[in-house]
CSV table of C-alpha atoms and ligand atoms in Angstrom, one decimal:
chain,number,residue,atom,x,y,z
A,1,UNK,CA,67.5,146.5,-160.5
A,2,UNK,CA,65.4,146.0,-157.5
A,3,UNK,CA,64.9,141.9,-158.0
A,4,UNK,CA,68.7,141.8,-158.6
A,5,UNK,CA,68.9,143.4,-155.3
A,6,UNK,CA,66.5,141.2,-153.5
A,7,UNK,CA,68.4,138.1,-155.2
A,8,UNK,CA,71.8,139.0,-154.0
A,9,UNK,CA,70.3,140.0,-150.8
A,10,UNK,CA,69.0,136.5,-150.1
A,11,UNK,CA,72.5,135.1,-151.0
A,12,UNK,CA,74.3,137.6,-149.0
A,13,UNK,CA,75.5,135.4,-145.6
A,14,UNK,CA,76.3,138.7,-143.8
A,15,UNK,CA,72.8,140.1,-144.1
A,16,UNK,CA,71.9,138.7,-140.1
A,17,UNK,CA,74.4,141.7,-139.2
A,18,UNK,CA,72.0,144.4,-139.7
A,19,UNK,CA,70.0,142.9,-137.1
A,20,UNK,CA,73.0,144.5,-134.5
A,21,UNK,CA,71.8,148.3,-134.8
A,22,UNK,CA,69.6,150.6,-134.3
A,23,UNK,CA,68.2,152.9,-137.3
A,24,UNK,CA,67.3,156.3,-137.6
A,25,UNK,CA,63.3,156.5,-137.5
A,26,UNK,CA,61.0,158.3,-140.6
A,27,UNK,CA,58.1,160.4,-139.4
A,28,UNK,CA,56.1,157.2,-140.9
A,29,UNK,CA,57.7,154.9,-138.5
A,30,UNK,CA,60.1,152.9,-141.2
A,31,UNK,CA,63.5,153.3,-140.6
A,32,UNK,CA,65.9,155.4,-142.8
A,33,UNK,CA,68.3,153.8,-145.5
A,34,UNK,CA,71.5,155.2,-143.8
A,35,UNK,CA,74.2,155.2,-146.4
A,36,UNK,CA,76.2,157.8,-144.1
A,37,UNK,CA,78.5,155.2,-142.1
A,38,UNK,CA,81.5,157.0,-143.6
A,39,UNK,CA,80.9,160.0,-141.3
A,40,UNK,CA,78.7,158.7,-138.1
A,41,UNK,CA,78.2,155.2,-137.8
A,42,UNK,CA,74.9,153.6,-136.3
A,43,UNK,CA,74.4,152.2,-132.8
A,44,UNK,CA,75.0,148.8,-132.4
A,45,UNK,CA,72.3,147.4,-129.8
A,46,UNK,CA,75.0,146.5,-127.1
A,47,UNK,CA,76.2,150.1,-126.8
A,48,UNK,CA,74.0,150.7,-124.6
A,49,UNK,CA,74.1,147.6,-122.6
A,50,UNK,CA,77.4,147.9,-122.4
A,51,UNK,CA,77.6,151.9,-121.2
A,52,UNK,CA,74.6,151.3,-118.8
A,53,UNK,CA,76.7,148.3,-116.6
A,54,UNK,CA,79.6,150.8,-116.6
A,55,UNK,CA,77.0,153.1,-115.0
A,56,UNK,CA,75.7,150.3,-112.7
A,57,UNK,CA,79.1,149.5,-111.4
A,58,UNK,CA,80.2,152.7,-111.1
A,59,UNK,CA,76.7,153.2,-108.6
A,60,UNK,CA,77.7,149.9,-106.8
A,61,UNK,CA,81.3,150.5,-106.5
A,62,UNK,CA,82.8,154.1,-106.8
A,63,UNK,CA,86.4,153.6,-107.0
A,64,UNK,CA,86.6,150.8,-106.3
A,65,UNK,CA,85.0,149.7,-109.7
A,66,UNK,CA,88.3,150.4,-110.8
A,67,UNK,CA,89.2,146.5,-110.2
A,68,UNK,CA,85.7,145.5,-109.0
A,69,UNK,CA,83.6,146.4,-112.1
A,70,UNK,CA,82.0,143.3,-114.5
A,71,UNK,CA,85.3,144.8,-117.1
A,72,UNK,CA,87.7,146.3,-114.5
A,73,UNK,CA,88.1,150.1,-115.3
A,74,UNK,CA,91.5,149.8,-115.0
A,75,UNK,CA,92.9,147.3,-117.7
A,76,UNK,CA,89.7,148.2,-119.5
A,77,UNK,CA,91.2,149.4,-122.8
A,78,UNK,CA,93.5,146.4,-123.0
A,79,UNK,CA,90.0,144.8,-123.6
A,80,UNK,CA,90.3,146.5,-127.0
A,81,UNK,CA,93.5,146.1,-128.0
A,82,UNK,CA,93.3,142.5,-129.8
A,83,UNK,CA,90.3,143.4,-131.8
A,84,UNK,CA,91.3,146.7,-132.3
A,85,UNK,CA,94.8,144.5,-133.3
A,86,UNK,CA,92.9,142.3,-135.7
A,87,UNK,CA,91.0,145.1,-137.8
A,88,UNK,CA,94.5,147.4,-138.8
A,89,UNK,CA,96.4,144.6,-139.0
A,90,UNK,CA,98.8,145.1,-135.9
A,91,UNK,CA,100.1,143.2,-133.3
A,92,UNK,CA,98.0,143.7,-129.4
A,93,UNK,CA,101.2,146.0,-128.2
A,94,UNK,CA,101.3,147.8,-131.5
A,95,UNK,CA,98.3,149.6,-131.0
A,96,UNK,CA,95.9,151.6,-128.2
A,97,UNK,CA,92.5,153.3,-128.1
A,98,UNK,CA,92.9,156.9,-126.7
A,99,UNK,CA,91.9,160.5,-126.8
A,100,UNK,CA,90.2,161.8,-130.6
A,101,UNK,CA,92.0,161.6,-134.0
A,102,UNK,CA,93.8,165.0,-134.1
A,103,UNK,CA,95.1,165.1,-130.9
A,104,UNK,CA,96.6,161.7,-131.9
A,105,UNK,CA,98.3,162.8,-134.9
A,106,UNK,CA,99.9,165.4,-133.0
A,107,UNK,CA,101.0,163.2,-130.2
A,108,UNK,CA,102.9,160.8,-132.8
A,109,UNK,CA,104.0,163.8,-134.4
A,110,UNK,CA,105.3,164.8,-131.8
A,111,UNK,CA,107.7,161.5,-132.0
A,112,UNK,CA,107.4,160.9,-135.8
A,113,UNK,CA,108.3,164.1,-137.4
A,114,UNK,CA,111.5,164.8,-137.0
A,115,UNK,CA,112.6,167.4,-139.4
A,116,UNK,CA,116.1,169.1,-139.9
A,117,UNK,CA,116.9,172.3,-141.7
A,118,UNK,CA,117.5,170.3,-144.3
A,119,UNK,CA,115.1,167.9,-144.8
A,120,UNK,CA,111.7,168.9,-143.3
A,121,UNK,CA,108.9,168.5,-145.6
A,122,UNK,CA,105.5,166.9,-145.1
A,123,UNK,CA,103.6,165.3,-147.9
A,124,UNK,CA,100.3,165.2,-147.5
A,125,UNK,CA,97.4,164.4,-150.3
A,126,UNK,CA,95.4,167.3,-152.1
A,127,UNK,CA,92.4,167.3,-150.5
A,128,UNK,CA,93.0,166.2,-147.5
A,129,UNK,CA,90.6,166.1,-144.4
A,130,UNK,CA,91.2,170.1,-143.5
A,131,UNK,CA,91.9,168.7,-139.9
A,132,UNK,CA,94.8,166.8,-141.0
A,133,UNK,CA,95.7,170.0,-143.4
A,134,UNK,CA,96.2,172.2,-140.1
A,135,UNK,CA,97.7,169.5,-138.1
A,136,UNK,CA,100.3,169.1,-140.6
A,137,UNK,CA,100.8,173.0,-141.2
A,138,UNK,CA,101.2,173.8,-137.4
A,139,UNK,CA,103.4,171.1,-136.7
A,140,UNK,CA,106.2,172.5,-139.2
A,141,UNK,CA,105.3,175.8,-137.7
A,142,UNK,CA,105.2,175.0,-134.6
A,143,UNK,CA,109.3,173.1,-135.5
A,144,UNK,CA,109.9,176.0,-137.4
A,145,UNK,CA,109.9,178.1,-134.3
A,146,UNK,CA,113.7,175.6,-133.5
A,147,UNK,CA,114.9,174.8,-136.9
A,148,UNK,CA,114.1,179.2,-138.6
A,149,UNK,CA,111.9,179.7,-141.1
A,150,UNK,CA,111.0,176.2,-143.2
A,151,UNK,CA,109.8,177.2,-146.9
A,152,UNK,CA,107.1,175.9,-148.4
A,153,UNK,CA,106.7,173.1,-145.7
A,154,UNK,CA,103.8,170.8,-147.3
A,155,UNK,CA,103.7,169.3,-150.2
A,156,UNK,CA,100.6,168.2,-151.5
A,157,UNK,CA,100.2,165.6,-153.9
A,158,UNK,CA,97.5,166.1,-156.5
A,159,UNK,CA,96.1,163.6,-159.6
A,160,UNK,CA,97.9,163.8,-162.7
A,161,UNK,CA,95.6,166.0,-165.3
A,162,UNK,CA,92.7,164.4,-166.2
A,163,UNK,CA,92.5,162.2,-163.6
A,164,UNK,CA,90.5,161.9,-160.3
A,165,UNK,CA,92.8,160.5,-157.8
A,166,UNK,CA,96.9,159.9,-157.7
A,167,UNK,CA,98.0,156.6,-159.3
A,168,UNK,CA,100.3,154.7,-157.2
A,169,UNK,CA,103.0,155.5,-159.8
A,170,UNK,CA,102.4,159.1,-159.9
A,171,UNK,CA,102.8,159.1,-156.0
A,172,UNK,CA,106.0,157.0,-156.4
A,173,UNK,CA,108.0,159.4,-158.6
A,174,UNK,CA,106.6,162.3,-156.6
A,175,UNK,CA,108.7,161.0,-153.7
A,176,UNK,CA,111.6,160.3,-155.6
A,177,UNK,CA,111.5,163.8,-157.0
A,178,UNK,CA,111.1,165.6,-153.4
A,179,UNK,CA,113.6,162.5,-151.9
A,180,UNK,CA,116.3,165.2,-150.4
A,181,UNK,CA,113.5,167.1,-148.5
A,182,UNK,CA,110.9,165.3,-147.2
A,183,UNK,CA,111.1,163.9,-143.5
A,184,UNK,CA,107.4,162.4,-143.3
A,185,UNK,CA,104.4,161.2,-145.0
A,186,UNK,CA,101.2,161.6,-144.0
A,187,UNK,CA,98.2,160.6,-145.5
A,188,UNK,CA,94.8,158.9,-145.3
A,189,UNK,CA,94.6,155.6,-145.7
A,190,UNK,CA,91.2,156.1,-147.5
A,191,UNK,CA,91.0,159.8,-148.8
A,192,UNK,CA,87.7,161.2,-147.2
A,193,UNK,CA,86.5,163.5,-150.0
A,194,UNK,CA,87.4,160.6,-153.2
A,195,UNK,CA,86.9,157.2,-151.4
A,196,UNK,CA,90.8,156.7,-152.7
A,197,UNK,CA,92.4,153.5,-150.9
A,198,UNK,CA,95.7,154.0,-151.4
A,199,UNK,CA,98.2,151.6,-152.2
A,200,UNK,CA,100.0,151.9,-148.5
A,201,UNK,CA,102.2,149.3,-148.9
A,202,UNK,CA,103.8,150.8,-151.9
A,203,UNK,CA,103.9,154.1,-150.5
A,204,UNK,CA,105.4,153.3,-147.3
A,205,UNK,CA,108.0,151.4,-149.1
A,206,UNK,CA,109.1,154.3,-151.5
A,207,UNK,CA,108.7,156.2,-148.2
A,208,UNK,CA,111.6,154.1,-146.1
A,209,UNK,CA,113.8,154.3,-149.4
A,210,UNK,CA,113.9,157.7,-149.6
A,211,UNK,CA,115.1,158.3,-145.9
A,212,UNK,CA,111.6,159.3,-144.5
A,213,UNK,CA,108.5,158.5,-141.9
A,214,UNK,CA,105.2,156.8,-142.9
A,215,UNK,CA,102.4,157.6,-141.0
A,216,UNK,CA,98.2,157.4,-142.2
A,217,UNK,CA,95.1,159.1,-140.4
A,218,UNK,CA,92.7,155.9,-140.6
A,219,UNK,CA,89.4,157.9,-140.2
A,220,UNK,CA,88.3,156.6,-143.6
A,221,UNK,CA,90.0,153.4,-143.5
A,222,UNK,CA,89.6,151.4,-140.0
A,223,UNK,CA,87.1,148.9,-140.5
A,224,UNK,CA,86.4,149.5,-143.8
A,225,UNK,CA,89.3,148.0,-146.1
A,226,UNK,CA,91.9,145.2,-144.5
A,227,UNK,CA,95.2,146.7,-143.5
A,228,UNK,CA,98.6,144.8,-142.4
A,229,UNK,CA,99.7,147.8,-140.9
A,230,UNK,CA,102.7,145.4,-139.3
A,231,UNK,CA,103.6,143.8,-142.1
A,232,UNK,CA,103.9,146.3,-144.0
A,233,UNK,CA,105.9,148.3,-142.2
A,234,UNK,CA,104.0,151.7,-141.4
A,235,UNK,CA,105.8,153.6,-138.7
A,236,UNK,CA,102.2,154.7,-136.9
A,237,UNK,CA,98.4,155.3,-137.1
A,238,UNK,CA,95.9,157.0,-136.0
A,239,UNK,CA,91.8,156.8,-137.0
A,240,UNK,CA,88.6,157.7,-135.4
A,241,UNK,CA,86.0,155.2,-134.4
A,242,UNK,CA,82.7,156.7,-134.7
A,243,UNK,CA,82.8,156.4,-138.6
A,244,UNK,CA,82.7,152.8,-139.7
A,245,UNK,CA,83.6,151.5,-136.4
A,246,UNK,CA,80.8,152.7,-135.1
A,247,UNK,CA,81.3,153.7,-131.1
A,248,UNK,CA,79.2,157.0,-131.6
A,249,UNK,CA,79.8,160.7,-131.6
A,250,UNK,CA,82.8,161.7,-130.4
A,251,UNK,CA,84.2,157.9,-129.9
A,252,UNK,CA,87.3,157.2,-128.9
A,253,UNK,CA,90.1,157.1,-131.3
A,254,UNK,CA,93.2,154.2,-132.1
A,255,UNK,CA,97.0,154.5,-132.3
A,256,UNK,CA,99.8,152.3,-134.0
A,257,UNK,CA,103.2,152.5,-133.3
A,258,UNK,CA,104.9,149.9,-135.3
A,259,UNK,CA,107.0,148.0,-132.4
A,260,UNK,CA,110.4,148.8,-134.3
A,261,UNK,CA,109.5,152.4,-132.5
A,262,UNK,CA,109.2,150.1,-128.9
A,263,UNK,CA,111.0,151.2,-126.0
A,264,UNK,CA,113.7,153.4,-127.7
A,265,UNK,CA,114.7,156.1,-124.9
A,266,UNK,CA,115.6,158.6,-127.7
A,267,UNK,CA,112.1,158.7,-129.3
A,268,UNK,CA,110.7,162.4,-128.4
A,269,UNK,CA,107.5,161.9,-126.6
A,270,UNK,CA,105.3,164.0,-124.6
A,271,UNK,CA,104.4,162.4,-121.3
A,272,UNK,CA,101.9,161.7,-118.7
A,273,UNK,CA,101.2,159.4,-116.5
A,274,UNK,CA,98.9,156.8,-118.1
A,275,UNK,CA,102.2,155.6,-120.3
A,276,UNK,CA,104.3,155.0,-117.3
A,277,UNK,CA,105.4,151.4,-116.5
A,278,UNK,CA,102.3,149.8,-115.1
A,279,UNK,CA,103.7,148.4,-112.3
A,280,UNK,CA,105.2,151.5,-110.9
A,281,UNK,CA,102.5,154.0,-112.1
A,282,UNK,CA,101.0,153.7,-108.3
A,283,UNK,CA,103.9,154.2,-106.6
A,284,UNK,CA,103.6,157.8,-108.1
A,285,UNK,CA,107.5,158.2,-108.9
A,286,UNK,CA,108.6,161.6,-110.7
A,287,UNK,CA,110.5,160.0,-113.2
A,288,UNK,CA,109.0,159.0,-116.6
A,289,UNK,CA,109.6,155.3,-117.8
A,290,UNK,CA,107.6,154.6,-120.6
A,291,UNK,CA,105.7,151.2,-121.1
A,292,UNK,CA,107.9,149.3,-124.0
A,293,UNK,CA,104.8,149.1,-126.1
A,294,UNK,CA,102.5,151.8,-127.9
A,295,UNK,CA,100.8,151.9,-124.7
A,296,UNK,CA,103.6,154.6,-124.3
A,297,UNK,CA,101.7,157.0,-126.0
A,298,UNK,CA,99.3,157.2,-124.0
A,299,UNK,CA,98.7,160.5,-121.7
A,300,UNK,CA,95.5,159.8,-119.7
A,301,UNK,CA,93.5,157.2,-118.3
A,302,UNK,CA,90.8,156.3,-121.2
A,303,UNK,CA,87.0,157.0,-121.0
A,304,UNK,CA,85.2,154.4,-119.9
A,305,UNK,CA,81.8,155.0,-121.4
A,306,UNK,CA,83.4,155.3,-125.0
A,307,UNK,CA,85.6,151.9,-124.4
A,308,UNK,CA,82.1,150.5,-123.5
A,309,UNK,CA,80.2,151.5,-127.0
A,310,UNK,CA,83.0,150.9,-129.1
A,311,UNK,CA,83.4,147.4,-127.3
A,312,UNK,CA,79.8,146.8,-128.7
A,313,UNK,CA,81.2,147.7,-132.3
A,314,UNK,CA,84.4,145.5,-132.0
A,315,UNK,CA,82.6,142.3,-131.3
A,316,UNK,CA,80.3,142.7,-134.2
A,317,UNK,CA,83.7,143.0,-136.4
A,318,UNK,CA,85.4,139.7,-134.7
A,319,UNK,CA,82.6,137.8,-136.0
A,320,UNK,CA,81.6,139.4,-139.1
A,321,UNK,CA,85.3,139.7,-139.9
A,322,UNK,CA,87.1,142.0,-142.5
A,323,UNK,CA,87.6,140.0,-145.6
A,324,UNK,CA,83.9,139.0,-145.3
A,325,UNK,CA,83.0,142.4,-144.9
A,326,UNK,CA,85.5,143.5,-147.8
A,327,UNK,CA,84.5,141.4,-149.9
A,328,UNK,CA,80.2,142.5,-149.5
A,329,UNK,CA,81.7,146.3,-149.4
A,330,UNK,CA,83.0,145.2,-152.9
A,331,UNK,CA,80.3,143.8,-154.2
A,332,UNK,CA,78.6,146.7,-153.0
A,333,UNK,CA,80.0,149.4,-154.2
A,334,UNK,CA,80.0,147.7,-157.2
A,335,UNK,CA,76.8,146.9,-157.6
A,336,UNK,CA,75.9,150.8,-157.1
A,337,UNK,CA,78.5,151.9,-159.6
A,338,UNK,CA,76.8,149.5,-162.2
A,339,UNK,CA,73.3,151.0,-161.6
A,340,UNK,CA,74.3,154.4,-161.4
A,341,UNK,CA,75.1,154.3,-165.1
A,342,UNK,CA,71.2,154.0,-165.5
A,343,UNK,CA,70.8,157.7,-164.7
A,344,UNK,CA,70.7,160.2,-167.5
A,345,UNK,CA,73.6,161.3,-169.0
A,346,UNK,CA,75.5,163.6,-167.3
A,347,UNK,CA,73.7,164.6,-164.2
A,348,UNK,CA,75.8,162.4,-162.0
A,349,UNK,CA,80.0,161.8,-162.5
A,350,UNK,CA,81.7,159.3,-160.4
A,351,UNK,CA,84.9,160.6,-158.7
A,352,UNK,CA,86.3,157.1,-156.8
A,353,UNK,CA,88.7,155.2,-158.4
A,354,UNK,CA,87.3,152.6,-160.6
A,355,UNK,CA,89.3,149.7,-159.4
A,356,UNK,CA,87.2,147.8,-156.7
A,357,UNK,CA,90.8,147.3,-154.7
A,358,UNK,CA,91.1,151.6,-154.9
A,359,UNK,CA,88.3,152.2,-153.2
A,360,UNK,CA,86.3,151.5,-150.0
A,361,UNK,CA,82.8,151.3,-149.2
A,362,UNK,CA,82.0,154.8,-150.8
A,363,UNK,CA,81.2,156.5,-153.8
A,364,UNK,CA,81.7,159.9,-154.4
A,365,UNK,CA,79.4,161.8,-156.8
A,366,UNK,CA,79.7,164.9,-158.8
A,367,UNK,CA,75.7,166.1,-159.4
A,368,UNK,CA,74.7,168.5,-162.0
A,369,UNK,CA,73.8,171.7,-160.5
A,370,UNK,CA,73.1,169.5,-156.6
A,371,UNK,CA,72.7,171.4,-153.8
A,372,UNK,CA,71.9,170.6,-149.7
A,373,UNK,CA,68.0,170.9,-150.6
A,374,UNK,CA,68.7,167.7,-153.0
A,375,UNK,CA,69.9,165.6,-149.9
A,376,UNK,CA,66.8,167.0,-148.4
A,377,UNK,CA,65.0,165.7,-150.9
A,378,UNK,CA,66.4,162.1,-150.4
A,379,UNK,CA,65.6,162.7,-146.5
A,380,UNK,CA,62.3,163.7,-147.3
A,381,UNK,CA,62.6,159.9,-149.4
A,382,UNK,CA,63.9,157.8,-146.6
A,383,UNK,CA,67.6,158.5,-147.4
A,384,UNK,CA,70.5,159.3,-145.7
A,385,UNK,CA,73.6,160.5,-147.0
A,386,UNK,CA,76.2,162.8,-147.0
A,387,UNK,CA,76.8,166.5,-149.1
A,388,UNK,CA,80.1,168.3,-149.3
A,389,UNK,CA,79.9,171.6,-151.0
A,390,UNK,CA,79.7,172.7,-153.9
A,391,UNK,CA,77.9,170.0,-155.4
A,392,UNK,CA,79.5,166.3,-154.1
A,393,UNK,CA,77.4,163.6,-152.6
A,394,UNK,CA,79.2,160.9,-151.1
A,395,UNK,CA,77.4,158.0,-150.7
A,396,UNK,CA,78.6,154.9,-148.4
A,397,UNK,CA,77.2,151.2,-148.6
A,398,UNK,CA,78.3,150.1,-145.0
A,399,UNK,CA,78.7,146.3,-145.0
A,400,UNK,CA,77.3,145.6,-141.5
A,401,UNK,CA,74.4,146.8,-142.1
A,402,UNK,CA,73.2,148.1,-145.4
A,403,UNK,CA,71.7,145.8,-148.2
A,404,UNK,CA,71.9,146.2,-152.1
A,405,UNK,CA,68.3,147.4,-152.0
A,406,UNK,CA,69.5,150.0,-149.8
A,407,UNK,CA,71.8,150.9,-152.8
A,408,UNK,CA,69.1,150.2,-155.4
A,409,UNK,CA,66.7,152.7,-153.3
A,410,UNK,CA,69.4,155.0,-153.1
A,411,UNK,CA,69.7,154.8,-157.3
A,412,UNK,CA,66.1,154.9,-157.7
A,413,UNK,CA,65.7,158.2,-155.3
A,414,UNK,CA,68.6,159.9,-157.2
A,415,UNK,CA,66.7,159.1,-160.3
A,416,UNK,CA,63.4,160.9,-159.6
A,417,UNK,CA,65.6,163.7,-158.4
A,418,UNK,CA,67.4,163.5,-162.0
A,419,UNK,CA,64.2,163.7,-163.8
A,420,UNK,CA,62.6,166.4,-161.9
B,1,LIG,C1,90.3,161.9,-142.4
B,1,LIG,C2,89.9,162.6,-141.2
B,1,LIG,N1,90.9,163.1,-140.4
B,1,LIG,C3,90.6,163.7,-139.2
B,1,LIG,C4,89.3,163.9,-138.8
B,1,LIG,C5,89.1,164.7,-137.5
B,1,LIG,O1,88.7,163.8,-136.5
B,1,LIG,P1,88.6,164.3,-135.0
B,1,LIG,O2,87.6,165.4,-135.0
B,1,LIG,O3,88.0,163.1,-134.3
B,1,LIG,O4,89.9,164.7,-134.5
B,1,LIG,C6,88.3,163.4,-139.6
B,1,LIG,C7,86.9,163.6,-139.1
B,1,LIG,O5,85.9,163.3,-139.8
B,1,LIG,C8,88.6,162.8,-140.8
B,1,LIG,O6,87.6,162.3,-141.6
């Protein structure tokens, strides 16, 4: 396993990439395999760079750095816009980094879910991310409070028995079955418990026919599979970047509005002042005219210092590129799945879809009796990855900047563990 590694290392033309980022350190001074991109990204060596001129600037000019900085403060998140464009698949005004994930989804909620007495219902996927799970569930509340009481508003698409995750077919006819009732859909582009990529343009499709809103939390999904969120036709987006985008703890998050939603005065939207037209915004009027593109959306004016890490990220992507990247997260993913089969029997199930095109860059495992002290134990090894109780480790080959010996390390450290 390990010289098949080292052999498709060699070949792999993306390998120079790891070279960008900064690893976690072992008490023995080698860095840590870090197969945890899929919750916290590493640090790509510009970050800092980049945050420490904002600093600089902001010592040489105050406010004035606002148009005087190296990257003016003020247009400084339209610097992000055409990469940020290029990696969901949008168009430049279709999309807009601001404030964190959640507070996004309930901002285009706020516009998107539009429910009647009649037809209210959000679908959402079983096992959703929990944040997503009380976004959804406070929103018809909080519409509930207007419309009276709205029964049973979520629905929540599981597999089929005996399955692990829902077949684009099962989600189909799940939609035409609830077609009266449901006003929106809502789901994860990449499921973050399963690794599931679903089949968005299908979904969105059955979506539209049956009267209703199309909307995916790209947490999972941004920068790890390619998405035409244009073409095909979701309504909006939201995902984080501090997962496999890689801006840092807390980075700031994206939004797509599909430009069909553009300038349309009788889209509900909560206001402020950052979404006014920009060339009246200084002239402080008290009237709200939104900007005809997604910059609409947005409330305040961004965070530098996160627009500066996450430009650090985005340039690494625009030359790396997604369909390169896809294609190693593939052959990644794949590669562990093969070797994982070399474990005893039993001890570890895999819950991701089998299809390479269902799946991202992670693999979720069911362990035999696995507990937190067993990711210890990889620590201990020089691993990193991720546990989610009772007994699931989810384990995430990040293209950028992990290696298939990273994955054939991460095989053989699950294999002493296996054998005691
Ligand atoms: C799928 C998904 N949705 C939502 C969130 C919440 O993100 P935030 O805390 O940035 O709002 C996460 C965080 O990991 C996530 O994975």
């Amino acid at each position: 396993m390990m010289k098949t590694a080292q052999q498709l290392d060699t070949a792999d033309e993306l390998l120079m990439y790891r070279e960008e980022f900064l690893y976690p350190m072992q008490p023995n001074g080698e860095p840590y395999i870090y197969l945890c991109g899929n919750s916290l990204g590493l640090q790509p060596r510009n970050a800092k760079k980049y945050i420490m001129e904002e600093l600089e600037d902001w010592e040489k000019f105050g406010v004035e750095g606002h148009f005087e900085a190296r990257h003016p403060w003020l247009p400084y998140h339209e610097f992000v816009a055409e990469p940020l464009a290029r990696l969901v698949g949008g168009k430049p005004d279709e999309v807009v980094a601001m404030n964190s994930l959640t507070v996004n989804l309930h901002l285009l909620m706020a516009s998107f879910y539009r429910p009647t007495k009649k037809r209210y219902k959000i679908v959402i996927e079983g096992h959703a991310f929990p944040s997503d799970q009380y976004a959804v569930a406070s929103q018809a509340r909080f519409h509930g409070q207007h419309l009276g009481d709205l029964a049973d508003p979520i629905l929540e698409i599981f597999p089929s028995e005996g399955r692990s995750y829902v077949r684009t077919e099962d989600f189909v006819q799940f939609l035409e079955q609830h077609k009266d009732e449901v006003a929106l859909v809502l789901i994860g582009g990449v499921n973050y418990l399963n690794g599931q990529f679903f089949d968005l343009p299908e979904i969105c499709k059955k979506t539209h026919d049956i009267g209703a809103v199309f909307g995916v939390d790209l947490a999972h999904a941004a920068g790890n599979v390619v998405l035409k969120l244009h073409d095909w036709q979701v309504d909006f987006a939201s995902w984080c970047s501090y997962k496999y985008l890689n801006s840092g703890p807390g980075g700031i998050s994206g939004i797509f509005v599909h430009e069909k939603h553009h300038g349309l005065t009788e889209i509900p939207r909560f206001e402020g002042w950052w979404g006014h037209n920009k060339s009246t915004r200084f002239k402080m009027p008290s009237e709200f005219v939104p900007i005809d593109t997604a910059e609409a959306w947005q409330l305040s004016n961004p965070p530098i210092f996160q627009l500066a890490a996450l430009r650090a990220s985005l340039e690494i992507f625009d030359r790396a590129t997604m369909p390169r990247l896809r294609k190693k997260s593939e052959q990644l993913t794949t590669f562990l799945w093969e070797h994982l089969q070399t474990l005893p029997k039993g001890f570890a199930t895999i819950f991701t879809p089998e299809d390479v095109a269902r799946r991202g860059s992670q693999l979720s495992l069911k362990i035999k009796d696995a507990n937190r002290e067993m990711v210890g134990a990889l620590r201990h090894d020089g691993i990193i990855c991720d546990f989610r109780e009772p007994d699931i480790i989810r384990v995430a080959p990040a293209p950028l900047y992990n290696s298939f010996t990273d994955c054939a390390l991460f095989v053989e450290g699950l294999k002493k563990y296996a054998n005691g």
